[in-house]
PDB file of C-alpha atoms in Angstrom:
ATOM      1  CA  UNK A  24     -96.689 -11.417  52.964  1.00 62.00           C
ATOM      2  CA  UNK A  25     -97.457 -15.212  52.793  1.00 66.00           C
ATOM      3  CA  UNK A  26     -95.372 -16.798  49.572  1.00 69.00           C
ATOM      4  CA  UNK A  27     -97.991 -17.143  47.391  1.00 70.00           C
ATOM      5  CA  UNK A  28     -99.814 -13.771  47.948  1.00 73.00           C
ATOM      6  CA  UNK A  29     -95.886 -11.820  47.506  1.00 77.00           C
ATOM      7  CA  UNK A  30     -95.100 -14.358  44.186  1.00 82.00           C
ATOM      8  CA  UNK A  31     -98.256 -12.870  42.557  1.00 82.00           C
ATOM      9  CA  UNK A  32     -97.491  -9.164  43.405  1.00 91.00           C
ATOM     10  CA  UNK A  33     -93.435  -9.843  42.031  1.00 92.00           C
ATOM     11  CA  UNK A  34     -93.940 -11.675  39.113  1.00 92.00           C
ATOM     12  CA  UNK A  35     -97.584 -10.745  37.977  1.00 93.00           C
ATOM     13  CA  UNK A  36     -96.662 -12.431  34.257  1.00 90.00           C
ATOM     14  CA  UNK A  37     -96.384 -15.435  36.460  1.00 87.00           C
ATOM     15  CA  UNK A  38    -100.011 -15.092  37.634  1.00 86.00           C
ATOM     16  CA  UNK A  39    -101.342 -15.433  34.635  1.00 88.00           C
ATOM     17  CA  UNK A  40    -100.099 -18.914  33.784  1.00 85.00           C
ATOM     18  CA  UNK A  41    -103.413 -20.640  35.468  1.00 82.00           C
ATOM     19  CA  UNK A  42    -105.416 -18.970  32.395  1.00 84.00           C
ATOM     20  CA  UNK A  43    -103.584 -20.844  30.195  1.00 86.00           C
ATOM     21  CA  UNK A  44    -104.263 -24.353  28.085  1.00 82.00           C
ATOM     22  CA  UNK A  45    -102.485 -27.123  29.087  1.00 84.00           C
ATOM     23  CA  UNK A  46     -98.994 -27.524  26.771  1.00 82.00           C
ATOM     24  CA  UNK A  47     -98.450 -23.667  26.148  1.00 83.00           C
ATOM     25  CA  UNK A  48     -94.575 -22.706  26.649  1.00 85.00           C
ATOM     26  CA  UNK A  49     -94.641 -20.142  29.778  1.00 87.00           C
ATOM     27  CA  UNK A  50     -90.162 -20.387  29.356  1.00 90.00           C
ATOM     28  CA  UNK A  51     -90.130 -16.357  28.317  1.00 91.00           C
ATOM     29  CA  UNK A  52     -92.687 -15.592  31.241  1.00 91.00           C
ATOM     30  CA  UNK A  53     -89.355 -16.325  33.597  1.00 90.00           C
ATOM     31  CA  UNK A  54     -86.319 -15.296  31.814  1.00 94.00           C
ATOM     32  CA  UNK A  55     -85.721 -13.310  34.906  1.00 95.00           C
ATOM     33  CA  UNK A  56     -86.453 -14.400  38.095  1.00 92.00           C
ATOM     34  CA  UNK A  57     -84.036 -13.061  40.801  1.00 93.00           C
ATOM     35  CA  UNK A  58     -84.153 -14.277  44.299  1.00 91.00           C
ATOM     36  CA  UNK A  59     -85.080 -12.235  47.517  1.00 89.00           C
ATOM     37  CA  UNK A  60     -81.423 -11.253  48.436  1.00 92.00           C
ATOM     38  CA  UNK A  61     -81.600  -9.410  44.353  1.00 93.00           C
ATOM     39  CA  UNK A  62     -84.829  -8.410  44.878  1.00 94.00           C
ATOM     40  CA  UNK A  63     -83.559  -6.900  48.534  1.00 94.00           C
ATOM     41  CA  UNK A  64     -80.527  -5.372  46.962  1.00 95.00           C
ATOM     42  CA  UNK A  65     -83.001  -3.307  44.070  1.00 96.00           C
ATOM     43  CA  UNK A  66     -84.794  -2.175  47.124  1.00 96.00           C
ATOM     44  CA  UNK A  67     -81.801  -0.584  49.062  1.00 96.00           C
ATOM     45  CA  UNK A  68     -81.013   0.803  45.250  1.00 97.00           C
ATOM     46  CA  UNK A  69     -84.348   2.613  44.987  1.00 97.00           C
ATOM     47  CA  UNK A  70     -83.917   3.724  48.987  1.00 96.00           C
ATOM     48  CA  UNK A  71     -82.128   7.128  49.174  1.00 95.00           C
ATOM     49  CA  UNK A  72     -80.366   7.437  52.718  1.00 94.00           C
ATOM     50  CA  UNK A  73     -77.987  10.313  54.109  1.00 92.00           C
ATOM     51  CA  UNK A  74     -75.004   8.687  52.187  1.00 94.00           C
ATOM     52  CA  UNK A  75     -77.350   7.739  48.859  1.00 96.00           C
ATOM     53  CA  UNK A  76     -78.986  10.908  47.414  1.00 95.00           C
ATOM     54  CA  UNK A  77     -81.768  10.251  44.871  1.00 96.00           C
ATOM     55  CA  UNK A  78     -82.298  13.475  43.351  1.00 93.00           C
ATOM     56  CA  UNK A  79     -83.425  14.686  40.345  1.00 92.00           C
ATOM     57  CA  UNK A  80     -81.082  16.774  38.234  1.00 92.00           C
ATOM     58  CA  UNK A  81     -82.174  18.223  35.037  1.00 92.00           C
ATOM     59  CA  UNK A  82     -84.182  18.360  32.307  1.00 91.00           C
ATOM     60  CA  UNK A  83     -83.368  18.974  28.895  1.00 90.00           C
ATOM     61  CA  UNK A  84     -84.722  19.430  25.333  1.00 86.00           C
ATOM     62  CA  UNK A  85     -81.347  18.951  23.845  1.00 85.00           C
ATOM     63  CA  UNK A  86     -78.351  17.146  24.174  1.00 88.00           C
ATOM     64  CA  UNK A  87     -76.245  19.801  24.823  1.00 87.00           C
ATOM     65  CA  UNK A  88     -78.479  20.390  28.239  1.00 89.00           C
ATOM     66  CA  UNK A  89     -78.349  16.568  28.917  1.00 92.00           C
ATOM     67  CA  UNK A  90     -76.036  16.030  31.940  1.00 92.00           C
ATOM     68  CA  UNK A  91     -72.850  14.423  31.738  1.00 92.00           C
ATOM     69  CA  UNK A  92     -72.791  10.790  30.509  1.00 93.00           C
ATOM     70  CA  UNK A  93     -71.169   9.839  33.896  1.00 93.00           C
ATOM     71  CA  UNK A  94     -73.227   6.615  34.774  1.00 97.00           C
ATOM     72  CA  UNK A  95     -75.412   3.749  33.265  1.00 98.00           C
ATOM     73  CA  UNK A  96     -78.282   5.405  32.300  1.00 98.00           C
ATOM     74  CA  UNK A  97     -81.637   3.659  31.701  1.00 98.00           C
ATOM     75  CA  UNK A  98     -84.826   5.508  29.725  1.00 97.00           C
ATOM     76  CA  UNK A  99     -88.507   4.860  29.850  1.00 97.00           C
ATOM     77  CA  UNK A 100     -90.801   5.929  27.005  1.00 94.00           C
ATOM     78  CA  UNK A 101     -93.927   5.052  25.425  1.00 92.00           C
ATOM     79  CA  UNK A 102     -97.464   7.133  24.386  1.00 90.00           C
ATOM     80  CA  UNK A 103     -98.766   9.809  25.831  1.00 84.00           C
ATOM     81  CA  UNK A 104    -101.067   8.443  28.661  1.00 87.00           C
ATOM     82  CA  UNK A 105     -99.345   5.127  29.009  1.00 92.00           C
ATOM     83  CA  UNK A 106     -98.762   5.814  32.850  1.00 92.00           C
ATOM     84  CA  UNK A 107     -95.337   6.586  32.497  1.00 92.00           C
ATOM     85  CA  UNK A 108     -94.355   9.485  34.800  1.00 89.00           C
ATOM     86  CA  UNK A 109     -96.963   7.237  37.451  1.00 92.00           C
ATOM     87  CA  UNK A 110     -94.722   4.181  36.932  1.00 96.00           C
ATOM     88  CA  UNK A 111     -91.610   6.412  37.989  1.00 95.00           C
ATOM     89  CA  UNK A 112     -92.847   7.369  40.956  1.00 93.00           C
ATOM     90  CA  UNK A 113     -93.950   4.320  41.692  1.00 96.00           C
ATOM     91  CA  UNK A 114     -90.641   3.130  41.225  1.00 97.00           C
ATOM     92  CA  UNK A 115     -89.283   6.057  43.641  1.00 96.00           C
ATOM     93  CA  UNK A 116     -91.992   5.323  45.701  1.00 95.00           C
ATOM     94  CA  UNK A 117     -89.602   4.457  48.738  1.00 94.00           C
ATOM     95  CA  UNK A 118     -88.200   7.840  48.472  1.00 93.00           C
ATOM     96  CA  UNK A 119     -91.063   9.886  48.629  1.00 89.00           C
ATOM     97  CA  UNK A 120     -89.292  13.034  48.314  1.00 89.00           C
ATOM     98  CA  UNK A 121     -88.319  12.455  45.133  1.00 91.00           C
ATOM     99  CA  UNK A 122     -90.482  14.883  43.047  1.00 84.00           C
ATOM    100  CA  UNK A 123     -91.913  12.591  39.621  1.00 83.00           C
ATOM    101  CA  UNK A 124     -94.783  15.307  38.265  1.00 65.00           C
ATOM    102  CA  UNK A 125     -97.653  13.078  37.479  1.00 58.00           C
ATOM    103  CA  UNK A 126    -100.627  15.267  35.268  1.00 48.00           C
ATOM    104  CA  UNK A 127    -104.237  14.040  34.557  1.00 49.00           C
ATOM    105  CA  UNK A 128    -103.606  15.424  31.140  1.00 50.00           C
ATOM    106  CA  UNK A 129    -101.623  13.420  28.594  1.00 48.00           C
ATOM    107  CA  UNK A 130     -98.612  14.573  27.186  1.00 46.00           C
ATOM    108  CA  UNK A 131     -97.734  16.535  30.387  1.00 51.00           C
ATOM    109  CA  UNK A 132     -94.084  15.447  29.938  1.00 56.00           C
ATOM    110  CA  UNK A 133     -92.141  17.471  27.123  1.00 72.00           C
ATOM    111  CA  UNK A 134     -88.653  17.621  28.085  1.00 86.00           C
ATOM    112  CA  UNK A 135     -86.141  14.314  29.022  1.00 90.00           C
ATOM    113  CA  UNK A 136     -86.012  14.293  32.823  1.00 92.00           C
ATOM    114  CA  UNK A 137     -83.162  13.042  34.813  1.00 95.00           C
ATOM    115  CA  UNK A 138     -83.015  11.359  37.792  1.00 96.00           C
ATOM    116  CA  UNK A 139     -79.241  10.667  39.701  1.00 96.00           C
ATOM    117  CA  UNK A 140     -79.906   7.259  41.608  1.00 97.00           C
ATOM    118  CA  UNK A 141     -76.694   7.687  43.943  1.00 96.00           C
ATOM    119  CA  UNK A 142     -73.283   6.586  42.442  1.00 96.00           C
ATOM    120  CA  UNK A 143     -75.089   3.727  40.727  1.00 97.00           C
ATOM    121  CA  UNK A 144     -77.324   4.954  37.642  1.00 98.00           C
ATOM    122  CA  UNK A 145     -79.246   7.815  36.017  1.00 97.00           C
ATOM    123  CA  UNK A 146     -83.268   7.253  35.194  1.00 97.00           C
ATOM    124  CA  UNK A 147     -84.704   9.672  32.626  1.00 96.00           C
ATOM    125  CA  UNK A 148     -88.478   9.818  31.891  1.00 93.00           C
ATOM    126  CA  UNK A 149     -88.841  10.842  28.113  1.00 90.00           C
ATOM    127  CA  UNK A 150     -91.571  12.690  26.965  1.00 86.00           C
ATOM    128  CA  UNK A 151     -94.797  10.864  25.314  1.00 83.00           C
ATOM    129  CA  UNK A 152     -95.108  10.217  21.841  1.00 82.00           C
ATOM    130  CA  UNK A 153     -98.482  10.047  20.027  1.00 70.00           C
ATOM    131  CA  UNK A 154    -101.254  12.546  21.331  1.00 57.00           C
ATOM    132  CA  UNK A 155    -100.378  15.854  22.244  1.00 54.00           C
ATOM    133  CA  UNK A 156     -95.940  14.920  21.988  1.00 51.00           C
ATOM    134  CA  UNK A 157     -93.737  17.903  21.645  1.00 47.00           C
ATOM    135  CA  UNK A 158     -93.120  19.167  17.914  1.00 57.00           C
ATOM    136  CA  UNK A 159     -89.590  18.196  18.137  1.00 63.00           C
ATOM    137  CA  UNK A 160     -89.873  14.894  20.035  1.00 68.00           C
ATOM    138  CA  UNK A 161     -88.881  13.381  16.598  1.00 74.00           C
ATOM    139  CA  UNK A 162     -85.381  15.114  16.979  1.00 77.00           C
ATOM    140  CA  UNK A 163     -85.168  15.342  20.688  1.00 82.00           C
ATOM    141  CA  UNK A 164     -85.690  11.567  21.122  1.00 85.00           C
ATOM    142  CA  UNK A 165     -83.634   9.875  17.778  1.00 86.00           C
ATOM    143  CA  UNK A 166     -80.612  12.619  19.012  1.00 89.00           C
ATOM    144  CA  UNK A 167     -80.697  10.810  22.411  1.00 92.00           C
ATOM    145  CA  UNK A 168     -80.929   7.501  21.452  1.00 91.00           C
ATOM    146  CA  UNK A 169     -78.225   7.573  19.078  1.00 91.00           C
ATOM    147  CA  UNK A 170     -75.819   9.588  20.891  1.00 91.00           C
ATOM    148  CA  UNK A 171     -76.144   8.382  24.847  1.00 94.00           C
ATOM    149  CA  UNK A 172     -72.880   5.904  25.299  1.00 94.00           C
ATOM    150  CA  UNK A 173     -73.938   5.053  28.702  1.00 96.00           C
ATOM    151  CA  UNK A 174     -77.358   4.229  27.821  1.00 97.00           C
ATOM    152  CA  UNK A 175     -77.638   0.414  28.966  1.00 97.00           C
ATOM    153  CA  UNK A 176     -81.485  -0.484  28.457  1.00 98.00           C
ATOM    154  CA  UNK A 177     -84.822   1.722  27.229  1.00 97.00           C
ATOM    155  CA  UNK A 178     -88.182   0.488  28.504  1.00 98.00           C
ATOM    156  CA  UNK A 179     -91.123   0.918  26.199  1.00 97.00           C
ATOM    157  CA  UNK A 180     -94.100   1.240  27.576  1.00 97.00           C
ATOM    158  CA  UNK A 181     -97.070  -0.621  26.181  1.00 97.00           C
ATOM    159  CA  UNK A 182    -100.897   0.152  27.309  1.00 96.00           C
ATOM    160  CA  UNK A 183    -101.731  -3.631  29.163  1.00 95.00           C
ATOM    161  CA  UNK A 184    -105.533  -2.557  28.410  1.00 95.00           C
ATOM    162  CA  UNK A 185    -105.248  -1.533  24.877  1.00 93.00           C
ATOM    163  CA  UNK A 186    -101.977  -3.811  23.840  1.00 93.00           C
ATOM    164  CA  UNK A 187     -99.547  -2.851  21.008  1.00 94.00           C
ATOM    165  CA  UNK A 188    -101.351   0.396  19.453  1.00 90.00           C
ATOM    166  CA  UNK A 189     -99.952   2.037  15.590  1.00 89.00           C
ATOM    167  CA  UNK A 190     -97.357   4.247  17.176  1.00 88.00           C
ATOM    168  CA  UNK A 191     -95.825   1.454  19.590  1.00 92.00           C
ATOM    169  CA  UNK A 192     -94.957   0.097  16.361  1.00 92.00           C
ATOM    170  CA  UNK A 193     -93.312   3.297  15.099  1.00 88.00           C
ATOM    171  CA  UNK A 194     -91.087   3.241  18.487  1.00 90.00           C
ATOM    172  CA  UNK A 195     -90.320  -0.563  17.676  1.00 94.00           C
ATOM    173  CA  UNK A 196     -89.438   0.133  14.447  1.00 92.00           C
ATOM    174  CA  UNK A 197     -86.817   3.449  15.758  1.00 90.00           C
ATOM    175  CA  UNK A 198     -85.286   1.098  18.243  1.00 94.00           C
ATOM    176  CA  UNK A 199     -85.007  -1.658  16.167  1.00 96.00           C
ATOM    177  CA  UNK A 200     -83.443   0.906  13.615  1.00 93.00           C
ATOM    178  CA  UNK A 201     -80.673   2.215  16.018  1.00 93.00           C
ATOM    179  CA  UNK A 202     -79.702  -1.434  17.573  1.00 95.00           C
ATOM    180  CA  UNK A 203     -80.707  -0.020  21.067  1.00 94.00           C
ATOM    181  CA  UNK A 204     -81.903  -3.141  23.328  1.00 97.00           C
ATOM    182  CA  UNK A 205     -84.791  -2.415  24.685  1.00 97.00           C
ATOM    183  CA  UNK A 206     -87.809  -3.677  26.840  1.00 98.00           C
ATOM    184  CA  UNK A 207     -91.365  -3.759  26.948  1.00 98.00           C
ATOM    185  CA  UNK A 208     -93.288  -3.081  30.238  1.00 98.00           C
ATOM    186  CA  UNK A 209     -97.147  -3.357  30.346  1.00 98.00           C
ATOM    187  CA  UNK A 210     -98.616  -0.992  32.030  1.00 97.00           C
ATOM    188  CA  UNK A 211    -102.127  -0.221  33.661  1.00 96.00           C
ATOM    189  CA  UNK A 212    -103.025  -4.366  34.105  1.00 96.00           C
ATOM    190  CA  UNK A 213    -104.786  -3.423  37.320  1.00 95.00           C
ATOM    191  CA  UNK A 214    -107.637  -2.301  34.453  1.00 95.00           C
ATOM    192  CA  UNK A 215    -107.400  -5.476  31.955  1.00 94.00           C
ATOM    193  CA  UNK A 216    -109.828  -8.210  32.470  1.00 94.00           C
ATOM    194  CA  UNK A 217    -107.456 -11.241  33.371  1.00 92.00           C
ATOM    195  CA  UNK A 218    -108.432 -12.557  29.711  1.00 92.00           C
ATOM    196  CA  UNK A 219    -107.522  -9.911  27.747  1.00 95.00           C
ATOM    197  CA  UNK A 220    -104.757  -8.943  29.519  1.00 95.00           C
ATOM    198  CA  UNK A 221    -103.439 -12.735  28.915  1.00 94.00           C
ATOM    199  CA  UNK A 222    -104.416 -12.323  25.322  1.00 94.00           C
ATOM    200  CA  UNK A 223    -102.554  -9.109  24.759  1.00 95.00           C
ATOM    201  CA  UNK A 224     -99.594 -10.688  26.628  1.00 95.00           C
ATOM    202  CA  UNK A 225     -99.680 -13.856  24.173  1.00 94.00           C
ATOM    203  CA  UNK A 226    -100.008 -11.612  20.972  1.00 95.00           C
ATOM    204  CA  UNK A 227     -97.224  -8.958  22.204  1.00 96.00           C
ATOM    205  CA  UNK A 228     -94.798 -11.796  22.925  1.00 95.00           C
ATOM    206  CA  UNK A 229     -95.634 -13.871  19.952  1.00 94.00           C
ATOM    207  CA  UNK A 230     -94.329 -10.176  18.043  1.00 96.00           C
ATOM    208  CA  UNK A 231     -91.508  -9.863  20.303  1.00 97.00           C
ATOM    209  CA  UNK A 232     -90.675 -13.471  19.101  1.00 95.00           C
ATOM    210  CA  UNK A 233     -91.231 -13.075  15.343  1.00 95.00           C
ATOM    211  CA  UNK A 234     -90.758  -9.389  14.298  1.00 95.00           C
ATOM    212  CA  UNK A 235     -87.691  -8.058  17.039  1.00 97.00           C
ATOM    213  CA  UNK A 236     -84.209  -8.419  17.688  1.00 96.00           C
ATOM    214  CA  UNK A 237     -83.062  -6.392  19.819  1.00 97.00           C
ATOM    215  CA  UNK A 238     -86.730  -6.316  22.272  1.00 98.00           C
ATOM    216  CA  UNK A 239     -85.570  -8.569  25.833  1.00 97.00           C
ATOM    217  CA  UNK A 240     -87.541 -11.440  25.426  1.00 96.00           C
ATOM    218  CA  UNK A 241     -89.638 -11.629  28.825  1.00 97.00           C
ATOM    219  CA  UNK A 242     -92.287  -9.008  29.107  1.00 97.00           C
ATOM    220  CA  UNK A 243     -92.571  -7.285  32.604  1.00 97.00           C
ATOM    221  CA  UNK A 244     -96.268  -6.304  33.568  1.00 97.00           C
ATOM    222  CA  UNK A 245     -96.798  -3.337  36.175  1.00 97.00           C
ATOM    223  CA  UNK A 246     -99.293  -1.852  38.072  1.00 96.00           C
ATOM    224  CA  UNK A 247     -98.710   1.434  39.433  1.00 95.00           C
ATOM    225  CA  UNK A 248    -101.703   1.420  41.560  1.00 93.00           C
ATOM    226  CA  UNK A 249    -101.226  -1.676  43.272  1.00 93.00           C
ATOM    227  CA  UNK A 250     -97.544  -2.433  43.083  1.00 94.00           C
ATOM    228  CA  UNK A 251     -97.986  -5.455  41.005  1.00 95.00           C
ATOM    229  CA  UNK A 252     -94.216  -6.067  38.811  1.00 96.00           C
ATOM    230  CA  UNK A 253     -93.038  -2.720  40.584  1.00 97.00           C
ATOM    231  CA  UNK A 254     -90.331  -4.640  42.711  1.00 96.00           C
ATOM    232  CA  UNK A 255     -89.242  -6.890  39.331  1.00 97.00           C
ATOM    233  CA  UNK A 256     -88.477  -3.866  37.322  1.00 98.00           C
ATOM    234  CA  UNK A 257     -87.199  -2.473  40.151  1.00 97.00           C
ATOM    235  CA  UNK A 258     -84.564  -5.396  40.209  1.00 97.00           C
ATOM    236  CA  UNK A 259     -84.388  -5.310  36.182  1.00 97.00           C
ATOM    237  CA  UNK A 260     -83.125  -1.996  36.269  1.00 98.00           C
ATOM    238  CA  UNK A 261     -80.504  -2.391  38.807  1.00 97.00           C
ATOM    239  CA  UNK A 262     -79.446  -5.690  36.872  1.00 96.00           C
ATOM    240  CA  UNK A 263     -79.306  -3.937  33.585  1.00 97.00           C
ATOM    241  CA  UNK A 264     -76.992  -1.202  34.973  1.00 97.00           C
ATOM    242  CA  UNK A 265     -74.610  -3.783  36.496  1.00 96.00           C
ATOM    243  CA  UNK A 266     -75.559  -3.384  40.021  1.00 96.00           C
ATOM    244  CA  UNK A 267     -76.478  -6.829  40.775  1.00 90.00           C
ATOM    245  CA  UNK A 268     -74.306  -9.898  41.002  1.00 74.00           C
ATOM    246  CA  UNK A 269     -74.827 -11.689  38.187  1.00 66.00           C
ATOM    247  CA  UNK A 270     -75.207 -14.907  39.997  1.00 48.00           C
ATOM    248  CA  UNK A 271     -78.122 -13.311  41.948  1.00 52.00           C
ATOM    249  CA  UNK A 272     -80.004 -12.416  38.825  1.00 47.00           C
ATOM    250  CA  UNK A 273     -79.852 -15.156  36.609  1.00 42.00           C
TER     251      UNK A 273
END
């Protein structure tokens, strides 16, 4: 793709700046920006090959059925029908035989899956909380959180239409509880209206700002549709689980 055209689809928060008035600080819309060999590196990461198995493993509803705490291990929650198990396999999308079950029907997930990325780290996609969660997602989730040494970053996913809804706040308030840094990805933005998905940005990261400590400051927008902020997280995630030079991702 032609520069321009490829910025917009890697840094979609980016994007967004034209909308804005003249003055307004745009320093946490690129916190991280990694160059193309990083971004080229997450890519092989997220490739499985004959000598790099991406497979998933297990599921579990307890920790005693979790897998070994062998690698860095990343986690990805948010409400039911936030697009989660569709952002997974969109981030697995170069390894299409990588099975991520995607339902029309919210709350399809109800166990902790577990995906082995080669040598390098473990994904799990957690079930949703909200509408239709499991009865013991309360116990299943805090018992993971608290307990998982190796977990190095959770991603909490935020509706890009609807913006920061009652129960993101209850996850906020659980991960803010535990010390467990954490991110927030926007999800659906292929559906917001430029203007109110610039407004929900503004009024997410003004909370992220005033109300967090432990939330990464940068927000990371996503489109599992189009692709838009796919290869950023992409990159994120193999930064966060020290696969990535450092000097590559600053």
């Amino acid at each position: 793709l032609e520069r321009n055209r490829r910025s917009g689809i890697v840094f979609p928060l980016q994007r967004l700046e034209r909308g804005l008035a003249p003055g307004v600080d745009t320093t946490r819309f690129r916190i991280f920006q990694p160059g193309l060999a990083a971004l080229q590196r997450a890519e092989e990461l997220f490739k499985s090959s004959r000598h790099h198995a991406i497979d998933y493993v297990s599921s579990a509803v307890r920790m005693d059925h979790a897998p070994p705490p062998a690698l860095p291990e990343v986690c990805f929650i948010g409400r039911s029908n936030v697009g989660k198990s569709s952002l997974i396999r969109a981030l697995f999308a170069l390894s299409p035989e990588v099975e991520v079950r995607v339902s029309k029907t919210p709350g399809h997930t109800k166990k902790m899956n577990f995906f082995k990325v080669g040598k390098y780290f473990t994904l799990v996609d957690m079930p949703g909380y909200g509408y239709r969660a499991p009865q013991d997602f309360v116990e299943m989730v805090e018992a993971y959180l608290q307990e998982r040494r190796n977990l190095k970053r959770t991603f909490l996913l935020v509706d890009g239409v609807a913006g920061l809804h009652k129960a993101d706040h209850i996850a906020v308030d659980m991960l803010e509880e535990f010390g467990i840094p954490y991110v927030m990805v926007l999800t659906k933005i292929d559906r917001a209206p430029r203007g109110l998905l610039l407004k929900n940005v503004l009024e997410i990261q003004d909370f992220v700002k005033e109300k967090t400590q432990g939330c990464f400051p940068q927000l990371f927008l996503v489109s599992s549709l189009e692709f838009s902020g796919v290869h950023l997280l992409r990159c994120f995630v193999a930064h966060v689980t020290g696969n990535l030079p450092a000097v590559e991702a600053s």
